[in-house]
Amino acid sequence: MRDLAIIGGGPAGLAAAVAARDAGVEDILILEREKELGGILNQCIHNGFGLHTFHEELTGPEYAARYMDEVFQRNIPYRLSTTVVDLRREGEGLAITSVSREEGLVETQARAVILAMGCRERPRGALNIPGTRPAGIFSAGTAQRLVNLEGYLPGRRVVILGSGDIGLIMARRMTLEGAKVLCVAELQPYSGGLKRNIVQCLDDYGIPLLLSHTVVDIQGRERVEGVTIAQVDDAFRPIPGTERDYACDTLLLSVGLLPENELSKAVGVELAPVTGGPQVNESLETNIPGVFACGNVLHVHDLVDYVSEEAAQAGRNAARFLRGESGGTGRDIPLVPAGAVRYTVPGAIDPARMEAETVVRFRVGRNMRGALVTVTASGKELLRRKRPVMAPGEMEQIVLKKEWFSGAETELTVEAQEEKEGV
Amino acid sequence: MAVIELTCISCPLGCPLKVETDENGAVTCVSGNTCKRGEAYGKKEVTAPTRTVTSTVRLEEGEAPVVSVRTRTDIPKEKIFAVMEEIGRASAKAPVKIGDVVVADIAGTGVDLIVTKNSPARRHQT
């Protein structure tokens, strides 16, 4: 039986492996389904990664290489082109079934597992767009892979639905490669993408961003020949008379990311309804003892730097679990989101078990100016932070200190609200 | 004389900026910003905007068909398409390492185009 298996060799898996080894775990195995480590960073060839961690702007592959080097230096074993197809509890530990072309079906036993499978793009099927089913409709990430890793340009006249960051990045990328990007349509009245990407990917190239617009029809039998875009009302219903046709051969979808938790479900991990990722405590441990989660499989991040930080935390806590040091009081205090806060990760903490400090990450559900974030326990305010601006597209974090807790708390409320006048 | 409207990207606030210039293109006034960084951004964006260009080039004899590249530092914004044209003609020979120069002084910018990924050569069938 191995000590620790890590499912996924992207940024989360790599950082978790390095931290677990540095915390004393000798016997680690990383399982990666692609033919190289690095995960999604390999196709994110644009720059802007690593400002927090390395204080310089790296491209995705460069950021991945930094962590791959750390893994190589520590001689941490990994298997490539190996897809995990099942995860279950067995005896005192966990059993992993993986499949690879070279080795066929392989069974691995481990005392602890870190889930680092990342996320998947929301597909066309989840959108209910009417129209035909021709070729030429890609998720933005698929187009990114085709252009940046495989060297193909998937189309020449492009409409993009959804203004997520990958869609914005691909608007620029396709333009630079000689395609004409006609517009980006966004259902919401605001973009979920980073300001920087709207300026440098759309404004720089004169690509219009149509807020409160959506695709209402797709034309073409074999290949996309055009799409119809209409404005929507407050209830996201298309407004008759606002339809406009765009002749194009390609439609890219950038309409959200979903944590990929099939394996988590297989082993019985409880998922949180808002994030779609596992319900975890302050150690990033799920309801299944010895199963930890980090990165985009836990909740979708916007900065890889925070993925690396979170994954390192999972790695350290897996090491403590393996040393038998993670027994807490057995009584977790739930974190309750309030006001504009949609969710928190972790969803509960055990002050007896937590490290000296625990980062709590969360998102708000609306754009706010002059916001106030508070953490209260049974009416007592533990933390109060002002934020000039908060947005759904930007993950927030606060730090809880072990010394603040007596252990008698029954509930922690994490709230964000507009600051009241004169207070 | 012109008034140019921009969105500041120095922080998540995203202030809408108005940058006024005189007949020589020199900045006379930046408004709409809430901090000094906004003023600096507005001036630079109007007088000397720069960008880092990232793309891919063909990888000869590589395991992968292409490899990712970038300009080592940012380049003048108006040179982006000239740089892309040279990138379209360029290729690298595997194996390559991060930092290898693919095109020196690309498009007369004085900036090198460098590889951003370690990429091995194709293994020959024996």
Coordinates of C-alpha atoms in Angstrom, one line a residue, chain A residues 35-36 42 45-47 56-62 65 69 147-151 172-173 175-177 195-197 199-200 203-205 369 388-389 394, chain B residues 7-9 11-15 41 45 50-56 63-70 77 80-81 84 87 98-99 114-118:
Chain A
K35 CA 1.0 12.6 -21.9
E36 CA 2.8 15.4 -19.9
N42 CA 0.2 23.8 -21.1
I45 CA 0.4 30.2 -23.5
H46 CA -0.5 33.8 -22.7
N47 CA 1.3 35.7 -19.9
E56 CA 7.0 38.2 -12.4
E57 CA 4.6 37.6 -15.3
L58 CA 5.0 34.1 -16.7
T59 CA 3.2 32.2 -19.4
G60 CA 1.2 29.1 -18.4
P61 CA 3.9 26.6 -19.6
E62 CA 6.6 28.6 -17.8
A65 CA 7.7 24.2 -15.5
D69 CA 11.2 21.2 -11.8
V147 CA -4.5 26.3 -31.8
N148 CA -1.9 26.3 -29.1
L149 CA -1.0 22.6 -28.8
E150 CA -2.0 21.0 -32.0
G151 CA -1.3 23.9 -34.4
R172 CA -7.2 37.7 -29.1
R173 CA -5.5 34.5 -30.0
T175 CA -7.3 37.4 -34.2
L176 CA -3.5 37.2 -34.0
E177 CA -3.6 34.0 -36.0
K195 CA -10.9 43.8 -16.7
R196 CA -7.4 43.3 -18.0
N197 CA -8.6 40.7 -20.4
V199 CA -9.0 45.7 -22.4
Q200 CA -6.1 43.7 -23.8
D203 CA -10.5 46.7 -26.9
D204 CA -7.0 46.3 -28.3
Y205 CA -8.4 44.7 -31.4
R369 CA -18.5 49.1 -4.3
P388 CA -13.3 49.1 -2.2
V389 CA -14.7 46.8 -4.9
E394 CA -12.8 37.7 -8.5
Chain B
T7 CA -10.5 51.5 -18.8
C8 CA -7.8 51.4 -16.3
I9 CA -6.4 47.9 -15.6
C11 CA -6.5 47.1 -10.2
P12 CA -10.0 45.5 -10.2
L13 CA -11.7 48.9 -9.8
G14 CA -11.4 49.4 -13.5
C15 CA -11.9 53.2 -13.5
Y41 CA -1.5 54.0 -16.9
E45 CA -1.5 53.9 -22.8
T50 CA 3.3 48.2 -25.0
R51 CA 2.2 44.5 -24.9
T52 CA 3.9 41.1 -24.5
V53 CA 3.1 39.0 -27.5
T54 CA 2.6 35.2 -27.0
S55 CA 2.1 32.7 -29.7
T56 CA 3.4 29.4 -31.1
E63 CA 7.2 15.3 -30.2
A64 CA 4.7 18.1 -30.4
P65 CA 3.9 19.9 -33.7
V66 CA 4.3 23.4 -32.2
V67 CA 5.9 25.1 -29.2
S68 CA 4.8 28.2 -27.3
V69 CA 6.9 31.4 -27.6
R70 CA 6.8 35.0 -26.3
K77 CA 1.6 47.9 -29.3
I80 CA 2.1 43.4 -32.6
F81 CA 1.1 42.4 -36.2
M84 CA 3.0 38.0 -35.6
I87 CA 6.3 34.4 -35.9
I98 CA 12.6 27.6 -21.9
G99 CA 14.5 30.8 -22.8
I114 CA 11.9 33.1 -26.8
V115 CA 10.6 29.6 -26.2
T116 CA 8.3 29.2 -23.1
K117 CA 8.2 25.4 -22.8
N118 CA 10.7 22.6 -22.5

